[in-house]
Coordinates of C-alpha atoms in Angstrom, one line a residue:
X26 CA 14.1 -24.1 -20.7
X27 CA 17.7 -23.9 -18.7
X28 CA 17.3 -23.8 -14.7
X29 CA 17.4 -20.3 -13.3
X30 CA 20.5 -18.7 -11.8
X31 CA 21.4 -15.9 -9.5
X32 CA 21.7 -13.7 -12.8
X33 CA 17.9 -14.3 -13.6
X34 CA 15.4 -12.0 -12.7
X35 CA 12.9 -13.0 -10.0
X36 CA 9.1 -12.4 -10.8
X37 CA 6.0 -11.5 -8.9
X38 CA 3.1 -13.1 -9.7
X39 CA -0.5 -13.7 -8.8
X40 CA -1.3 -10.2 -7.1
X41 CA -4.3 -10.5 -5.0
X42 CA -6.5 -8.2 -2.9
X43 CA -8.6 -8.8 0.4
X44 CA -10.6 -5.8 0.7
X45 CA -13.2 -5.3 4.2
X46 CA -16.8 -5.4 3.4
X47 CA -18.1 -2.5 4.8
X48 CA -17.9 0.2 2.5
X49 CA -17.3 3.8 3.3
X50 CA -18.7 6.5 1.0
X51 CA -16.4 9.6 1.1
X52 CA -19.3 12.1 0.7
X53 CA -20.8 10.6 3.6
X54 CA -17.5 10.2 6.0
X55 CA -16.7 13.9 5.1
X56 CA -20.0 15.0 6.4
X57 CA -19.6 12.9 10.0
X58 CA -16.5 14.6 10.5
X59 CA -17.3 18.1 9.9
X60 CA -20.1 17.7 12.5
X61 CA -18.3 16.3 15.1
X62 CA -18.0 18.6 18.3
X63 CA -15.2 20.9 19.3
X64 CA -14.3 21.5 15.8
X65 CA -13.3 24.9 14.7
X66 CA -15.0 26.9 11.9
X67 CA -11.6 26.5 10.5
X68 CA -11.6 22.5 10.9
X69 CA -14.8 22.4 9.3
X70 CA -13.5 24.4 6.5
X71 CA -10.5 22.1 6.2
X72 CA -12.2 18.7 6.4
X73 CA -14.5 19.9 3.5
X74 CA -11.9 20.8 1.4
X75 CA -10.0 17.8 2.2
X76 CA -12.6 15.4 1.7
X77 CA -13.6 17.1 -1.4
X78 CA -10.6 17.0 -3.3
X79 CA -9.3 14.0 -2.5
X80 CA -10.1 11.9 -5.2
X81 CA -11.9 9.3 -3.3
X82 CA -15.5 8.3 -3.8
X83 CA -15.4 5.0 -1.5
X84 CA -13.0 3.4 1.1
X85 CA -12.9 -0.2 2.9
X86 CA -13.1 -0.3 6.8
X87 CA -12.8 -3.0 9.5
X88 CA -14.9 -0.8 11.6
X89 CA -18.5 -2.2 11.0
X90 CA -20.4 0.4 12.9
X91 CA -18.9 3.0 10.5
X92 CA -21.9 1.7 8.0
X93 CA -24.4 3.9 10.2
X94 CA -26.4 1.4 11.6
X95 CA -27.2 1.8 15.3
X96 CA -24.8 -0.3 17.8
X97 CA -25.8 -1.1 21.3
X98 CA -22.3 -0.7 22.5
X99 CA -20.5 1.3 19.9
X100 CA -16.6 1.9 20.2
X101 CA -15.9 4.0 17.2
X102 CA -18.7 5.9 16.2
X103 CA -22.6 6.3 17.9
X104 CA -24.7 6.7 14.8
X105 CA -27.8 7.9 17.3
X106 CA -25.5 11.0 17.5
X107 CA -23.3 11.2 15.0
X108 CA -20.4 11.7 17.2
X109 CA -16.9 10.0 16.2
X110 CA -15.9 8.0 19.7
X111 CA -12.3 7.7 21.0
X112 CA -11.0 4.3 22.0
X113 CA -7.7 4.1 23.4
X114 CA -4.3 2.7 21.6
X115 CA -4.9 -0.7 23.2
X116 CA -8.7 -1.1 22.3
X117 CA -7.5 0.0 18.7
X118 CA -4.8 -2.8 18.4
X119 CA -6.9 -5.3 20.0
X120 CA -8.9 -4.6 17.4
X121 CA -6.2 -4.8 14.5
X122 CA -5.3 -8.1 15.9
X123 CA -8.6 -9.7 15.6
X124 CA -9.3 -8.4 12.0
X125 CA -5.7 -8.2 10.4
X126 CA -5.0 -12.2 11.1
X127 CA -7.5 -13.7 9.0
X128 CA -6.8 -10.7 5.9
X129 CA -3.1 -11.8 6.4
X130 CA -3.9 -15.4 5.8
X131 CA -6.7 -15.2 3.0
X132 CA -4.5 -12.9 1.2
X133 CA -1.8 -15.7 1.5
X134 CA -3.9 -18.1 0.7
X135 CA -5.4 -16.2 -2.6
X136 CA -1.6 -15.7 -3.4
X137 CA -0.3 -19.2 -3.0
X138 CA -3.6 -20.6 -5.0
X139 CA -3.1 -17.9 -7.8
X140 CA 0.4 -19.0 -8.9
X141 CA 0.2 -21.9 -11.6
X142 CA 2.2 -24.7 -10.7
X143 CA 2.9 -23.9 -7.0
X144 CA 1.2 -25.3 -4.0
X145 CA 1.8 -23.9 0.2
X146 CA 4.2 -27.0 0.5
X147 CA 6.5 -25.4 -2.1
X148 CA 6.7 -21.8 -0.1
X149 CA 10.0 -21.5 1.6
X150 CA 10.2 -18.0 3.0
X151 CA 7.1 -15.5 4.2
X152 CA 7.6 -11.8 4.3
X153 CA 4.8 -9.6 6.0
X154 CA 4.4 -6.1 6.1
X155 CA 2.2 -3.7 8.1
X156 CA 2.6 -0.2 9.9
X157 CA -0.9 0.0 11.6
X158 CA -0.8 -2.9 14.9
X159 CA 1.2 -5.2 16.4
X160 CA 1.3 -8.8 17.9
X161 CA 3.3 -11.6 18.3
X162 CA 3.3 -14.2 17.6
X163 CA 2.8 -12.2 14.2
X164 CA 0.8 -12.4 11.0
X165 CA 3.9 -14.3 9.1
X166 CA 3.3 -17.0 11.9
X167 CA -0.1 -16.8 11.3
X168 CA 0.3 -17.7 7.6
X169 CA 2.6 -20.5 8.0
X170 CA 0.4 -22.4 10.7
X171 CA -2.6 -21.7 9.1
X172 CA -1.7 -22.9 5.5
X173 CA 0.6 -25.5 6.9
X174 CA 3.5 -24.5 5.3
X175 CA 6.6 -26.4 5.7
X176 CA 8.1 -26.8 9.4
X177 CA 11.2 -24.9 8.4
X178 CA 9.5 -22.0 6.2
X179 CA 11.7 -18.7 7.3
X180 CA 9.5 -15.8 8.5
X181 CA 10.3 -12.3 8.5
X182 CA 8.0 -9.2 9.1
X183 CA 8.8 -6.0 8.2
X184 CA 6.9 -3.7 10.8
X185 CA 6.1 0.1 11.5
X186 CA 8.0 1.6 8.3
X187 CA 5.0 3.5 6.5
X188 CA 3.5 3.5 3.1
X189 CA 6.8 2.3 1.0
X190 CA 7.5 -0.8 3.0
X191 CA 6.3 -3.7 0.4
X192 CA 9.1 -2.2 -1.9
X193 CA 11.6 -3.1 0.4
X194 CA 9.9 -6.2 1.0
X195 CA 9.9 -7.3 -2.7
X196 CA 13.3 -6.3 -2.9
X197 CA 14.0 -8.7 -0.1
X198 CA 12.5 -11.3 -1.7
X199 CA 14.3 -10.7 -5.0
X200 CA 17.2 -11.1 -2.9
X201 CA 16.5 -14.1 -1.0
X202 CA 15.6 -15.9 -5.1
X203 CA 19.2 -14.5 -6.2
X204 CA 20.5 -16.4 -3.0
X205 CA 18.7 -19.4 -3.8
X206 CA 17.1 -19.8 -7.2
X207 CA 14.6 -22.2 -6.1
X208 CA 13.2 -20.1 -3.3
X209 CA 9.2 -19.1 -3.1
X210 CA 8.4 -16.1 -1.4
X211 CA 5.2 -15.2 -0.2
X212 CA 4.9 -11.3 0.4
X213 CA 2.0 -10.1 2.3
X214 CA 1.1 -6.6 3.2
X215 CA -2.2 -6.0 5.4
X216 CA -2.9 -2.1 6.7
X217 CA -6.0 -1.4 9.2
X218 CA -5.7 2.3 9.0
X219 CA -9.1 3.2 9.6
X220 CA -8.9 1.8 13.2
X221 CA -6.7 5.1 13.8
X222 CA -8.9 7.8 12.1
X223 CA -10.4 10.0 15.0
X224 CA -12.0 13.8 15.1
X225 CA -9.2 16.1 15.1
X226 CA -8.5 20.1 14.4
X227 CA -4.9 19.1 13.3
X228 CA -4.7 19.8 9.6
X229 CA -2.5 16.8 9.1
X230 CA -4.7 14.3 10.9
X231 CA -7.9 16.2 9.0
X232 CA -5.8 15.0 5.9
X233 CA -5.1 11.4 6.9
X234 CA -9.1 11.4 7.8
X235 CA -9.5 12.1 4.4
X236 CA -7.5 9.3 2.5
X237 CA -6.8 6.4 4.5
X238 CA -8.4 3.0 4.2
X239 CA -8.1 -1.0 4.5
X240 CA -7.1 -3.5 2.6
X241 CA -4.5 -6.6 2.1
X242 CA -2.6 -7.4 -0.7
X243 CA -0.3 -10.4 -1.4
X244 CA 1.9 -12.0 -4.2
X245 CA 4.4 -14.7 -4.7
X246 CA 8.0 -14.0 -5.8
X247 CA 10.0 -16.4 -7.6
X248 CA 12.5 -17.7 -10.0
X249 CA 10.2 -20.8 -11.2
X250 CA 8.8 -20.7 -14.5
X251 CA 5.0 -18.8 -15.1
X252 CA 2.2 -20.9 -16.1
X253 CA 1.1 -20.7 -19.6
X254 CA -0.7 -17.6 -19.8
X255 CA 0.1 -16.4 -16.3
X256 CA 1.2 -12.7 -16.2
X257 CA 3.8 -11.7 -13.7
X258 CA 6.4 -8.6 -13.1
X259 CA 10.2 -9.3 -13.6
X260 CA 11.8 -7.4 -10.9
X261 CA 14.7 -6.2 -12.5
X262 CA 15.9 -3.0 -10.9
X263 CA 15.0 -1.0 -7.0
X264 CA 16.5 1.9 -5.5
X265 CA 16.0 3.8 -2.5
X266 CA 16.4 7.7 -1.7
X267 CA 15.6 9.8 1.1
X268 CA 15.5 13.1 0.3
X269 CA 17.2 15.8 2.2
X270 CA 14.4 17.5 3.3
X271 CA 10.9 16.4 4.5
X272 CA 11.8 14.3 7.6
X273 CA 9.3 16.4 9.8
X274 CA 6.8 16.2 7.0
X275 CA 5.7 12.6 6.6
X276 CA 5.8 10.7 10.1
X277 CA 4.1 7.7 11.7
X278 CA 4.2 7.7 15.8
X279 CA 1.9 6.4 18.5
X280 CA -0.5 8.2 20.6
X281 CA -2.7 7.6 23.7
X282 CA -5.6 7.5 21.1
X283 CA -4.2 5.4 18.3
X284 CA -1.1 6.0 15.9
X285 CA -0.8 9.2 14.9
X286 CA -0.2 10.6 11.4
X287 CA 1.7 13.4 10.0
X288 CA 1.1 14.0 6.3
X289 CA 1.9 17.8 5.8
X290 CA 0.9 19.6 2.3
X291 CA 4.8 20.0 1.7
X292 CA 4.9 16.8 0.6
X293 CA 3.8 16.8 -3.0
X294 CA 6.7 19.4 -3.5
X295 CA 9.2 17.9 -2.1
X296 CA 8.5 14.7 -3.7
X297 CA 8.2 16.4 -7.0
X298 CA 11.9 18.2 -6.5
X299 CA 13.3 14.9 -5.9
X300 CA 11.4 12.2 -8.2
X301 CA 13.9 12.5 -11.0
X302 CA 16.8 12.2 -9.0
X303 CA 14.8 9.4 -7.2
X304 CA 14.7 6.9 -10.0
X305 CA 17.9 8.1 -12.3
X306 CA 19.7 4.9 -10.6
X307 CA 17.3 2.6 -12.1
X308 CA 18.8 3.8 -15.2
X309 CA 22.5 3.5 -14.6
X310 CA 23.4 0.8 -17.2
X311 CA 20.3 1.8 -19.7
X312 CA 21.9 4.9 -21.8
X313 CA 18.6 4.7 -23.6
X314 CA 16.4 5.0 -20.8
X315 CA 18.9 7.5 -18.6
X316 CA 18.7 9.8 -21.6
X317 CA 15.3 9.8 -22.0
X318 CA 14.9 10.7 -18.3
X319 CA 17.4 13.3 -18.5
X320 CA 15.4 14.8 -21.6
X321 CA 12.0 14.8 -19.8
X322 CA 10.6 12.0 -22.1
X323 CA 10.8 8.9 -19.7
X324 CA 7.0 8.9 -20.4
X325 CA 7.6 7.6 -23.9
X326 CA 10.1 4.7 -23.1
X327 CA 8.0 3.4 -20.0
X328 CA 4.7 2.5 -21.2
X329 CA 3.2 1.9 -17.3
X330 CA 3.7 3.4 -13.7
X331 CA 2.5 2.1 -10.6
X332 CA 2.7 5.2 -8.4
X333 CA 1.7 5.1 -4.9
X334 CA -1.4 7.0 -4.2
X335 CA -0.3 8.9 -1.1
X336 CA -2.7 11.4 -2.2
X337 CA -4.2 13.1 -5.5
X338 CA -2.0 16.3 -5.3
X339 CA 0.9 13.3 -4.9
X340 CA -0.2 11.7 -8.2
X341 CA -0.5 15.2 -9.7
X342 CA 2.9 16.3 -8.9
X343 CA 4.6 12.8 -10.1
X344 CA 2.4 13.2 -13.6
X345 CA 3.6 16.8 -13.6
X346 CA 7.3 16.4 -12.7
X347 CA 7.8 13.1 -15.3
X348 CA 5.7 14.4 -18.2
X349 CA 3.5 11.3 -17.9
X350 CA 0.3 11.1 -19.6
X351 CA -3.3 10.6 -17.7
X352 CA -3.3 6.9 -19.0
X353 CA -0.1 6.1 -17.6
X354 CA -1.2 7.4 -13.6
X355 CA -4.8 5.8 -14.4
X356 CA -4.1 3.0 -12.4
X357 CA -2.9 4.8 -9.4
X358 CA -6.3 7.2 -9.5
X359 CA -8.0 3.9 -10.0
X360 CA -6.7 2.5 -7.1
X361 CA -7.4 6.0 -5.1
X362 CA -10.7 6.6 -6.2
X363 CA -12.1 3.2 -5.0
X364 CA -10.2 2.2 -1.9
X365 CA -8.2 5.2 -0.8
X366 CA -4.5 5.3 0.4
X367 CA -3.8 2.0 2.3
X368 CA -0.7 2.6 3.2
X369 CA 1.6 0.2 2.1
X370 CA -0.5 -2.3 0.2
X371 CA -1.4 0.1 -1.9
X372 CA 1.3 0.0 -4.6
X373 CA 0.8 -3.8 -4.8
X374 CA -2.6 -2.8 -5.6
X375 CA -1.9 -0.8 -8.5
X376 CA 0.8 -3.0 -9.8
X377 CA -2.1 -5.5 -9.9
X378 CA -4.2 -3.0 -11.3
X379 CA -1.9 -2.5 -13.9
X380 CA -1.5 -6.2 -14.9
X381 CA -4.8 -6.7 -14.9
X382 CA -6.4 -3.8 -16.8
X383 CA -3.5 -1.7 -18.7
X384 CA -0.1 -3.3 -19.0
X385 CA 0.8 -5.7 -22.2
X386 CA 3.3 -8.1 -22.1
X387 CA 7.0 -6.5 -22.9
X388 CA 6.0 -2.9 -21.3
X389 CA 8.2 -1.9 -18.8
X390 CA 7.0 -0.6 -15.3
X391 CA 8.3 1.6 -12.8
X392 CA 7.0 1.2 -9.2
X393 CA 7.1 4.5 -6.9
X394 CA 6.1 4.4 -2.9
X395 CA 6.8 7.5 -0.4
X396 CA 6.9 7.1 3.4
X397 CA 8.7 8.8 6.2
X398 CA 11.9 9.8 6.1
X399 CA 10.9 11.1 3.7
X400 CA 11.7 8.2 2.0
X401 CA 11.4 7.2 -2.1
X402 CA 11.3 3.6 -3.3
X403 CA 11.5 2.6 -6.6
X404 CA 11.8 -0.3 -8.8
X405 CA 11.8 -1.1 -12.6
X406 CA 10.1 -3.6 -13.9
X407 CA 8.8 -5.7 -16.9
X408 CA 5.5 -7.2 -17.5
X409 CA 6.0 -10.9 -18.7
X410 CA 3.7 -13.9 -19.4
X411 CA 4.4 -17.5 -19.3

């Protein structure tokens, strides 16, 4: 086999996940939010609807007291009164620091250990992603220290970009591999969204309360050869589109009682109107795929899809707009059902689900994620095997 060069696509491999141990039952959590003091009659109806149609059965959280057991000094939830509490932003961020660091390190360790022929000493770059907390020295520093990476390892952190941020992280990793074909780039995303959930009458916050969970995801991007039988996703092309409308419909800001999510009901419609234009540039050099997209037959030409399940209605709209079938978006619905929306880590978990349960070698895969802006990130990949 010839040595990889700048024109050889990098491969995303050894996709791994780390989930907090506390499991939230969607029905039970919905009942808690509906019981909060001060919630209006309309708010109760919105809670019932949002939780009931979310497509989620379980989520994970780092807030152990949400298991419903009585605690002597509860910070987020008083099980004796079934009332949610309201810690300040500093308290929530301190909790993020305590919980996120170990998840970043564990996800990174699993990714390195799962990549055949790669050891910690081989890692040349670390890219971390998160929008649910801050600290410095940051998670990329912790990973380098705890995994005892080489002293000169290059470290980058993409912070506060929102649910699409893993996609530019993967693009950056591929670009680093193009610049140095021997590079081994560790990409790790950890989001602890539940630290910012709280009782509210605001419809946007109610929707956020019904969707978000906690998780970590990691993978290795490199041009080094895959191990025998090892699967990965060849990173062929990626694109970014900012829609001409929707800047105020999806946002993430810092408030006094945690971070505030804006996720309006207009988002699925905006995505539906612009999704075809968002992925069209992926096919600029592939006339067959471009023709399939314009003819409404892209689902027959691209077998696998990793659609960020920002909510059930978003997956529904992408499926409808692109003419996909239920099997093609099943990995997105699987992740939404079992884990919920875990912000930037979600799309990597959907890619992992594709590789482990759905995709065949040689399948083309399109990954799509959405975030503030309103930003649509997309990538065309190919399933490969060593």
